[in-house]
Amino acid sequence: KDSKALLEGRPVYTGDMVPAGALIVKLKRSPYARAKIRSIDTSRALKVPGVVGVYTYEDVPKRRFTIAGQSYPQPSPYDRLILENLVRYQNEEVAIVAAETEEAADKALKLIKVDYEVLEPLLDFTQALDNDIVVHPEGDVTFMFPQGGDVPRNLVCSGTSDFGDLDEAFAQSDIVFERTYTSQATQTAPMETFRAFATTDAFGRISVTTSTQVPFHVRRMVAQSLDIPQSQVQVIKPRIGGGFGSKQTGCCEIFVAFVTQQTGRPSYCCYTREETITAGNSRHQMQMTVKLGAMNDGTITAIDLHTLSNTGAYGEHGPTTVGLSGHKSIPLYGKAEAFRFTSDVVYTNHMSAGAYRGYGATQGLFAVESAVNELANILGMDPFKIREMNITHEGEIMPAYYGQLNTSCALDRCLARVHDMIDWDNKYPCRDMGNGKIRAV
């Protein structure tokens, strides 16, 4: 529908649609990776001509939420506030400025005085688990369902899935070796930086127009952050100038929605390139240890993968990206007699990670495929030949793809019990129930 407009260069993006007279929203950011805010003095900033409002952690709702673009019940923890008196990564927001012009907003930012108690940050994700530094000490982080997390240990979630007798498979293997691989946090760098504007109608309902990949999820984020019903929020998504997963996480929408709620006026926030890179989200950095068992002819017999994932200061998409590192890599070698996939996701004082094309599978594939290449090198075989020998073929079972084998086994046991309980022939003689079709789970 928008192809003609794009070819003619007509405005179609968020920044082209900002209402005239919208307030400019700018964000004061922390220079420290971890610090406690003792006090914030906004008095001088409020005196700048054109400044309409300056807001701190004392002014925002105290309801935690997640900005992960995921459906209910969200796997990501509810661990954020709009603003908080504890900053967890360098360039995290500590104050919101709303002004008539960009110049006034920039001047006000410089006049906000923040008294910090600078704290030692936790930067090495391999040392995060059970570290003395606790990234979220507040005690009110919540999860929609159990995922093996333990926030005081900096553990967002953990999991295990396995199939077959792994110890026996390794014992019967001719070759067993273990390697550790690390992937880096990387940026999507879309051409269009993060940006959004908000308006309100005569009934106080808020409308947010934003460069996002997940408009329905943004509606939930805005409603939760402002502690209002979702029926009071509308989200409009024009064409976006690149996202690649980074805009599957919310960003500046909550700030413009808050300002518009407070002032009743349209407001607009546009991140600079620097803000997009340092205060957006990245791919999850992961450390993956692969133990591989194989026979001398190249047959892969066992795979044991452990993934440690760095979610940064907040847990957006952490529990789900880590799963794909194993569930989308191990299944390629479905002929293996046994596998095990374990994972831990940890908090650190880095900018939070999020969705990025491949969504965790990229990192896991890098590790498992590197191990297979090393196996080929050990055996002096063509790595493509090894893959041809071990690859999953059409019609074969892929237990590792489904991941939660314990859940699947439990469901199988449940269905068997149901079958035993029901007298199909006598209890339902006039209904088509004897074919064993599942009606509901």
Short mmCIF file of C-alpha atoms in Angstrom, two decimals:
data_model
loop_
_atom_site.label_atom_id
_atom_site.label_comp_id
_atom_site.label_asym_id
_atom_site.label_seq_id
_atom_site.Cartn_x
_atom_site.Cartn_y
_atom_site.Cartn_z
CA LYS A 1 0.00 0.00 0.00
CA ASP A 2 2.86 2.38 0.68
CA SER A 3 5.04 1.54 -2.34
CA LYS A 4 3.93 4.56 -4.42
CA ALA A 5 4.51 6.94 -1.53
CA LEU A 6 7.95 5.45 -0.90
CA LEU A 7 8.95 5.73 -4.55
CA GLU A 8 7.82 9.36 -4.62
CA GLY A 9 9.62 10.18 -1.39
CA ARG A 10 6.48 11.29 0.44
CA PRO A 11 6.51 11.27 4.26
CA VAL A 12 5.63 7.87 5.69
CA TYR A 13 7.82 7.54 8.80
CA THR A 14 7.21 8.47 12.45
CA GLY A 15 9.36 11.61 12.33
CA ASP A 16 7.38 12.92 9.36
CA MET A 17 4.09 12.76 11.24
CA VAL A 18 4.87 14.68 14.45
CA PRO A 19 2.09 17.19 15.28
CA ALA A 20 2.97 20.87 15.14
CA GLY A 21 3.72 22.27 18.57
CA ALA A 22 4.65 18.92 20.11
CA LEU A 23 6.83 19.16 23.19
CA ILE A 24 10.39 17.95 22.74
CA VAL A 25 11.30 15.19 25.18
CA LYS A 26 14.94 14.71 26.16
CA LEU A 27 16.44 12.35 28.71
CA LYS A 28 19.10 12.97 31.33
CA ARG A 29 21.36 9.91 31.49
CA SER A 30 23.69 8.45 34.06
CA PRO A 31 27.46 8.58 33.44
CA TYR A 32 27.88 5.57 35.72
CA ALA A 33 27.17 1.88 35.16
CA ARG A 34 25.91 1.42 38.71
CA ALA A 35 25.01 4.14 41.18
CA LYS A 36 22.48 5.14 43.80
CA ILE A 37 20.85 8.53 43.33
CA ARG A 38 21.03 10.48 46.57
CA SER A 39 19.17 13.50 45.21
CA ILE A 40 18.24 15.32 42.00
CA ASP A 41 18.03 19.13 41.85
CA THR A 42 15.80 20.22 38.95
CA SER A 43 15.14 23.80 40.15
CA ARG A 44 17.50 25.53 37.71
CA ALA A 45 16.35 23.41 34.79
CA LEU A 46 12.72 24.34 35.45
CA LYS A 47 13.60 28.05 35.15
CA VAL A 48 14.83 27.71 31.55
CA PRO A 49 12.42 29.56 29.23
CA GLY A 50 10.38 27.03 27.27
CA VAL A 51 10.76 24.17 29.74
CA VAL A 52 7.36 22.74 30.59
CA GLY A 53 8.34 19.95 32.96
CA VAL A 54 11.22 18.01 34.49
CA TYR A 55 10.40 14.61 35.97
CA THR A 56 12.41 12.25 38.18
CA TYR A 57 11.89 8.88 39.84
CA GLU A 58 9.77 10.62 42.47
CA ASP A 59 7.17 11.55 39.85
CA VAL A 60 6.53 8.26 38.04
CA PRO A 61 4.28 5.29 38.91
CA LYS A 62 5.87 2.56 41.01
CA ARG A 63 4.59 -0.39 38.97
CA ARG A 64 7.19 -2.70 37.44
CA PHE A 65 6.88 -3.88 33.85
CA THR A 66 8.86 -5.28 30.95
CA ILE A 67 9.51 -3.65 27.58
CA ALA A 68 9.98 -7.02 25.87
CA GLY A 69 7.73 -7.39 22.83
CA GLN A 70 6.17 -10.67 23.92
CA SER A 71 2.64 -11.94 24.35
CA TYR A 72 0.94 -12.58 27.68
CA PRO A 73 2.12 -14.21 29.87
CA GLN A 74 5.44 -12.54 29.09
CA PRO A 75 8.45 -14.78 29.78
CA SER A 76 10.59 -11.72 30.53
CA PRO A 77 10.67 -10.50 34.14
CA TYR A 78 8.81 -7.41 35.32
CA ASP A 79 11.95 -5.59 36.48
CA ARG A 80 11.63 -1.99 35.22
CA LEU A 81 10.20 1.32 36.33
CA ILE A 82 9.98 4.37 34.08
CA LEU A 83 12.67 5.98 36.27
CA GLU A 84 14.34 4.68 39.41
CA ASN A 85 16.79 5.93 42.05
CA LEU A 86 19.19 3.09 41.25
CA VAL A 87 20.88 3.15 37.84
CA ARG A 88 22.09 -0.15 36.43
CA TYR A 89 24.02 0.75 33.27
CA GLN A 90 25.86 3.71 31.81
CA ASN A 91 23.44 6.05 29.98
CA GLU A 92 20.35 4.80 31.78
CA GLU A 93 17.64 7.46 32.12
CA VAL A 94 17.50 9.45 35.38
CA ALA A 95 15.28 12.40 34.42
CA ILE A 96 12.80 13.43 31.70
CA VAL A 97 12.73 16.96 30.29
CA ALA A 98 9.80 18.32 28.26
CA ALA A 99 10.29 21.65 26.51
CA GLU A 100 8.92 23.77 23.69
CA THR A 101 12.16 23.57 21.73
CA GLU A 102 15.14 21.28 21.42
CA GLU A 103 17.46 24.09 22.50
CA ALA A 104 15.53 24.63 25.73
CA ALA A 105 15.50 20.89 26.46
CA ASP A 106 19.26 20.60 25.89
CA LYS A 107 19.95 23.56 28.16
CA ALA A 108 17.74 22.14 30.89
CA LEU A 109 19.54 18.78 30.74
CA LYS A 110 22.83 20.48 31.56
CA LEU A 111 21.31 22.25 34.57
CA ILE A 112 19.93 19.13 36.27
CA LYS A 113 22.23 18.28 39.17
CA VAL A 114 22.35 14.65 40.25
CA ASP A 115 24.14 13.58 43.41
CA TYR A 116 25.27 9.98 42.88
CA GLU A 117 26.66 7.41 45.27
CA VAL A 118 28.86 5.60 42.77
CA LEU A 119 28.87 1.83 43.22
CA GLU A 120 31.12 -0.87 41.81
CA PRO A 121 29.51 -2.32 38.67
CA LEU A 122 29.23 -5.97 37.69
CA LEU A 123 30.60 -6.11 34.14
CA ASP A 124 31.89 -9.66 33.64
CA PHE A 125 28.92 -11.89 32.92
CA THR A 126 30.95 -15.03 33.58
CA GLN A 127 31.29 -13.84 37.19
CA ALA A 128 27.69 -12.68 37.62
CA LEU A 129 26.13 -15.76 39.20
CA ASP A 130 26.24 -15.53 43.00
CA ASN A 131 28.34 -12.37 42.86
CA ASP A 132 28.41 -10.07 45.89
CA ILE A 133 27.12 -7.32 43.59
CA VAL A 134 23.37 -7.79 43.11
CA VAL A 135 22.04 -5.95 40.06
CA HIS A 136 18.40 -6.01 41.27
CA PRO A 137 18.40 -5.82 45.09
CA GLU A 138 14.94 -4.22 45.32
CA GLY A 139 13.08 -7.46 46.00
CA ASP A 140 9.95 -6.81 43.91
CA VAL A 141 10.98 -8.23 40.53
CA THR A 142 8.24 -10.63 39.43
CA PHE A 143 7.83 -13.39 36.85
CA MET A 144 4.63 -14.47 35.15
CA PHE A 145 5.56 -18.13 35.68
CA PRO A 146 8.48 -20.09 37.20
CA GLN A 147 11.59 -20.26 35.02
CA GLY A 148 14.31 -21.27 37.44
CA GLY A 149 15.33 -17.69 38.17
CA ASP A 150 16.77 -16.36 41.42
CA VAL A 151 17.17 -12.58 41.25
CA PRO A 152 19.37 -12.20 44.39
CA ARG A 153 21.83 -14.55 42.64
CA ASN A 154 21.66 -12.37 39.48
CA LEU A 155 19.97 -15.35 37.81
CA VAL A 156 17.12 -14.42 35.48
CA CYS A 157 16.30 -17.99 34.49
CA SER A 158 17.82 -21.43 34.06
CA GLY A 159 16.73 -24.58 32.28
CA THR A 160 17.60 -28.13 31.35
CA SER A 161 16.33 -30.40 28.59
CA ASP A 162 17.79 -33.75 27.67
CA PHE A 163 17.23 -36.94 25.77
CA GLY A 164 18.77 -40.38 26.08
CA ASP A 165 21.59 -41.61 28.32
CA LEU A 166 24.26 -38.98 27.81
CA ASP A 167 26.92 -40.60 30.02
CA GLU A 168 26.54 -43.91 28.22
CA ALA A 169 26.69 -42.23 24.82
CA PHE A 170 29.94 -40.47 25.72
CA ALA A 171 31.36 -43.69 27.17
CA GLN A 172 30.73 -45.53 23.91
CA SER A 173 32.23 -42.75 21.76
CA ASP A 174 35.63 -43.04 20.13
CA ILE A 175 36.24 -39.31 20.37
CA VAL A 176 35.08 -36.93 23.11
CA PHE A 177 36.18 -33.31 23.33
CA GLU A 178 34.95 -30.05 24.87
CA ARG A 179 35.27 -26.47 23.63
CA THR A 180 34.06 -23.09 24.86
CA TYR A 181 32.99 -20.34 22.46
CA THR A 182 31.95 -16.76 23.18
CA SER A 183 29.81 -14.49 21.03
CA GLN A 184 29.73 -10.73 21.46
CA ALA A 185 26.91 -8.26 22.03
CA THR A 186 26.26 -6.62 18.67
CA GLN A 187 24.10 -3.73 17.50
CA THR A 188 21.45 -3.76 14.78
CA ALA A 189 22.12 -0.09 13.89
CA PRO A 190 18.89 0.61 11.92
CA MET A 191 19.00 3.69 9.72
CA GLU A 192 16.01 5.16 11.58
CA THR A 193 16.87 5.66 15.25
CA PHE A 194 14.34 5.02 18.02
CA ARG A 195 11.57 7.64 18.03
CA ALA A 196 7.96 8.09 19.09
CA PHE A 197 5.36 10.76 19.73
CA ALA A 198 2.23 10.77 21.85
CA THR A 199 -1.06 12.67 21.75
CA THR A 200 -4.20 12.63 23.88
CA ASP A 201 -7.89 13.06 23.11
CA ALA A 202 -10.69 14.86 24.95
CA PHE A 203 -11.29 11.81 27.12
CA GLY A 204 -7.68 11.48 28.26
CA ARG A 205 -6.88 8.46 26.11
CA ILE A 206 -3.27 8.32 24.93
CA SER A 207 -2.22 7.58 21.36
CA VAL A 208 1.41 6.70 20.68
CA THR A 209 2.88 6.70 17.16
CA THR A 210 6.20 4.91 17.12
CA SER A 211 8.88 3.25 15.05
CA THR A 212 8.29 -0.24 16.40
CA GLN A 213 7.95 -3.83 15.26
CA VAL A 214 5.41 -4.69 17.98
CA PRO A 215 2.55 -2.17 18.25
CA PHE A 216 0.25 -4.38 20.32
CA HIS A 217 3.01 -5.10 22.80
CA VAL A 218 3.86 -1.39 23.04
CA ARG A 219 0.25 -0.76 24.05
CA ARG A 220 0.72 -3.18 26.95
CA MET A 221 4.05 -1.59 27.92
CA VAL A 222 2.61 1.93 27.97
CA ALA A 223 -0.47 0.87 29.93
CA GLN A 224 1.53 -1.04 32.52
CA SER A 225 4.16 1.66 32.96
CA LEU A 226 1.49 4.34 33.49
CA ASP A 227 -0.69 1.95 35.53
CA ILE A 228 -3.75 2.51 33.34
CA PRO A 229 -6.02 0.11 31.40
CA GLN A 230 -4.91 -0.93 27.90
CA SER A 231 -8.26 0.39 26.65
CA GLN A 232 -6.91 3.87 27.34
CA VAL A 233 -3.94 3.41 24.98
CA GLN A 234 -3.74 3.34 21.19
CA VAL A 235 -0.53 2.59 19.27
CA ILE A 236 0.05 3.48 15.63
CA LYS A 237 2.94 1.97 13.69
CA PRO A 238 3.96 3.68 10.46
CA ARG A 239 6.59 2.16 8.22
CA ILE A 240 9.86 1.76 10.13
CA GLY A 241 13.34 2.47 8.83
CA GLY A 242 14.87 -0.77 10.02
CA GLY A 243 14.54 -2.72 13.23
CA PHE A 244 15.97 -6.22 12.78
CA GLY A 245 14.64 -7.21 16.20
CA SER A 246 15.86 -4.21 18.21
CA LYS A 247 12.44 -2.58 17.82
CA GLN A 248 10.78 -5.71 19.15
CA THR A 249 11.73 -4.15 22.49
CA GLY A 250 10.11 -0.92 23.67
CA CYS A 251 12.14 2.21 24.11
CA CYS A 252 11.13 5.89 24.20
CA GLU A 253 7.36 5.21 23.95
CA ILE A 254 6.93 5.13 27.72
CA PHE A 255 8.57 8.54 28.11
CA VAL A 256 6.42 10.40 25.59
CA ALA A 257 3.29 8.68 26.90
CA PHE A 258 4.17 9.81 30.42
CA VAL A 259 4.84 13.40 29.37
CA THR A 260 1.60 13.61 27.39
CA GLN A 261 -0.31 12.15 30.33
CA GLN A 262 1.21 14.77 32.62
CA THR A 263 0.84 17.80 30.33
CA GLY A 264 -2.11 16.94 28.10
CA ARG A 265 0.01 18.02 25.13
CA PRO A 266 1.59 16.14 22.21
CA SER A 267 5.21 15.18 22.88
CA TYR A 268 8.01 13.79 20.72
CA CYS A 269 11.23 11.95 21.56
CA CYS A 270 13.87 11.11 18.97
CA TYR A 271 17.00 9.26 20.05
CA THR A 272 20.33 10.35 18.65
CA ARG A 273 22.52 7.72 17.02
CA GLU A 274 24.59 7.60 20.20
CA GLU A 275 21.50 7.03 22.35
CA THR A 276 20.24 4.31 20.03
CA ILE A 277 23.55 2.45 20.37
CA THR A 278 24.13 2.99 24.09
CA ALA A 279 20.58 3.04 25.50
CA GLY A 280 18.68 0.73 23.18
CA ASN A 281 19.34 -3.00 23.17
CA SER A 282 21.82 -5.42 21.62
CA ARG A 283 22.14 -9.09 20.76
CA HIS A 284 22.71 -11.22 23.87
CA GLN A 285 26.35 -11.95 24.54
CA MET A 286 26.70 -15.68 25.19
CA GLN A 287 29.33 -18.14 26.34
CA MET A 288 28.65 -21.67 25.09
CA THR A 289 30.46 -24.81 26.17
CA VAL A 290 30.01 -27.73 23.78
CA LYS A 291 30.99 -31.31 24.62
CA LEU A 292 30.83 -33.54 21.57
CA GLY A 293 31.03 -37.32 21.26
CA ALA A 294 31.58 -39.12 17.96
CA MET A 295 32.75 -42.36 16.37
CA ASN A 296 35.85 -42.65 14.20
CA ASP A 297 33.69 -42.76 11.07
CA GLY A 298 32.25 -39.31 11.87
CA THR A 299 28.94 -40.39 13.42
CA ILE A 300 27.99 -37.90 16.14
CA THR A 301 26.76 -39.80 19.19
CA ALA A 302 26.30 -37.19 21.93
CA ILE A 303 26.02 -33.41 22.31
CA ASP A 304 26.16 -31.56 25.63
CA LEU A 305 25.66 -27.78 25.38
CA HIS A 306 25.62 -25.22 28.17
CA THR A 307 24.80 -21.60 27.34
CA LEU A 308 25.48 -18.67 29.66
CA SER A 309 23.68 -15.55 28.42
CA ASN A 310 24.28 -11.92 29.42
CA THR A 311 20.93 -10.12 29.53
CA GLY A 312 22.44 -6.91 30.90
CA ALA A 313 20.65 -4.66 33.37
CA TYR A 314 17.15 -5.87 32.49
CA GLY A 315 15.74 -9.19 31.38
CA GLU A 316 14.04 -8.40 28.06
CA HIS A 317 13.93 -11.53 25.86
CA GLY A 318 16.57 -13.22 28.04
CA PRO A 319 14.56 -16.36 28.88
CA THR A 320 13.51 -16.94 25.27
CA THR A 321 16.64 -16.14 23.25
CA VAL A 322 18.73 -18.52 25.32
CA GLY A 323 16.38 -21.40 24.56
CA LEU A 324 16.90 -21.07 20.83
CA SER A 325 20.66 -21.34 21.26
CA GLY A 326 20.12 -25.02 22.01
CA HIS A 327 16.74 -25.90 20.52
CA LYS A 328 17.68 -24.63 17.06
CA SER A 329 21.24 -26.00 16.92
CA ILE A 330 21.27 -29.48 18.48
CA PRO A 331 18.28 -30.76 16.40
CA LEU A 332 20.33 -30.51 13.20
CA TYR A 333 22.21 -33.56 14.45
CA GLY A 334 19.14 -35.59 15.35
CA LYS A 335 20.90 -38.91 14.80
CA ALA A 336 22.82 -38.40 18.04
CA GLU A 337 21.89 -41.02 20.63
CA ALA A 338 21.69 -38.47 23.44
CA PHE A 339 21.86 -34.76 24.11
CA ARG A 340 21.63 -32.32 26.97
CA PHE A 341 21.04 -28.58 26.83
CA THR A 342 21.41 -26.45 29.94
CA SER A 343 21.27 -22.68 30.20
CA ASP A 344 21.61 -19.77 32.61
CA VAL A 345 20.74 -16.13 31.95
CA VAL A 346 22.34 -13.53 34.22
CA TYR A 347 22.02 -9.84 35.03
CA THR A 348 25.01 -7.48 34.66
CA ASN A 349 25.51 -3.71 34.66
CA HIS A 350 25.53 -3.47 30.88
CA MET A 351 22.84 -2.04 28.64
CA SER A 352 20.13 -4.67 28.36
CA ALA A 353 20.05 -7.06 25.44
CA GLY A 354 17.00 -7.94 23.37
CA ALA A 355 15.79 -9.47 20.15
CA TYR A 356 18.11 -9.54 17.12
CA ARG A 357 17.74 -11.56 13.93
CA GLY A 358 18.30 -15.21 14.69
CA TYR A 359 17.08 -14.63 18.26
CA GLY A 360 19.66 -16.74 20.10
CA ALA A 361 19.84 -19.44 17.44
CA THR A 362 22.66 -17.49 15.80
CA GLN A 363 24.88 -17.82 18.85
CA GLY A 364 24.08 -21.49 19.43
CA LEU A 365 24.67 -22.41 15.81
CA PHE A 366 28.03 -20.64 15.90
CA ALA A 367 29.10 -22.81 18.83
CA VAL A 368 27.74 -26.20 17.72
CA GLU A 369 28.85 -25.80 14.11
CA SER A 370 32.31 -24.70 15.24
CA ALA A 371 32.55 -27.88 17.31
CA VAL A 372 31.50 -29.98 14.32
CA ASN A 373 34.20 -28.29 12.24
CA GLU A 374 36.74 -29.12 14.94
CA LEU A 375 35.57 -32.74 14.89
CA ALA A 376 36.15 -32.82 11.15
CA ASN A 377 39.64 -31.46 11.71
CA ILE A 378 40.40 -34.12 14.33
CA LEU A 379 39.21 -36.89 12.02
CA GLY A 380 40.74 -35.39 8.87
CA MET A 381 37.32 -35.52 7.21
CA ASP A 382 35.44 -33.12 4.99
CA PRO A 383 33.15 -31.15 7.36
CA PHE A 384 30.37 -31.26 4.76
CA LYS A 385 30.62 -35.06 4.68
CA ILE A 386 30.18 -35.19 8.46
CA ARG A 387 27.10 -33.01 8.19
CA GLU A 388 25.65 -35.18 5.42
CA MET A 389 26.12 -38.26 7.61
CA ASN A 390 24.48 -36.76 10.70
CA ILE A 391 21.88 -34.33 9.43
CA THR A 392 18.23 -34.84 10.33
CA HIS A 393 16.13 -36.09 7.41
CA GLU A 394 12.46 -35.77 6.59
CA GLY A 395 10.26 -37.96 8.78
CA GLU A 396 12.76 -38.30 11.60
CA ILE A 397 11.99 -37.26 15.16
CA MET A 398 13.70 -34.09 16.44
CA PRO A 399 13.32 -34.28 20.24
CA ALA A 400 15.83 -31.48 20.83
CA TYR A 401 13.77 -29.04 18.76
CA TYR A 402 10.93 -29.11 21.24
CA GLY A 403 13.25 -28.52 24.14
CA GLN A 404 11.04 -29.25 27.12
CA LEU A 405 11.16 -33.04 26.97
CA ASN A 406 10.00 -33.36 30.55
CA THR A 407 6.87 -31.42 29.66
CA SER A 408 6.25 -33.59 26.62
CA CYS A 409 6.69 -36.78 28.66
CA ALA A 410 4.31 -35.45 31.29
CA LEU A 411 1.71 -34.75 28.62
CA ASP A 412 2.14 -38.23 27.19
CA ARG A 413 1.59 -39.76 30.63
CA CYS A 414 -1.45 -37.57 31.17
CA LEU A 415 -2.99 -38.65 27.85
CA ALA A 416 -2.37 -42.28 28.62
CA ARG A 417 -4.11 -41.84 31.98
CA VAL A 418 -7.08 -40.16 30.28
CA HIS A 419 -7.33 -43.05 27.85
CA ASP A 420 -7.38 -45.54 30.72
CA MET A 421 -10.05 -43.57 32.58
CA ILE A 422 -12.54 -43.32 29.73
CA ASP A 423 -14.62 -46.23 28.50
CA TRP A 424 -14.73 -44.99 24.92
CA ASP A 425 -17.16 -47.62 23.63
CA ASN A 426 -19.73 -47.55 26.43
CA LYS A 427 -19.56 -44.06 27.87
CA TYR A 428 -19.80 -42.23 24.56
CA PRO A 429 -21.59 -44.67 22.24
CA CYS A 430 -23.33 -41.93 20.23
CA ARG A 431 -20.47 -39.42 19.99
CA ASP A 432 -17.39 -39.39 17.83
CA MET A 433 -15.00 -39.68 20.77
CA GLY A 434 -13.62 -43.13 20.18
CA ASN A 435 -10.99 -41.91 17.71
CA GLY A 436 -8.85 -40.59 20.56
CA LYS A 437 -8.68 -37.01 19.26
CA ILE A 438 -7.52 -34.46 21.83
CA ARG A 439 -10.33 -31.99 22.50
CA ALA A 440 -8.45 -29.67 24.83
CA VAL A 441 -5.18 -29.31 26.74
#
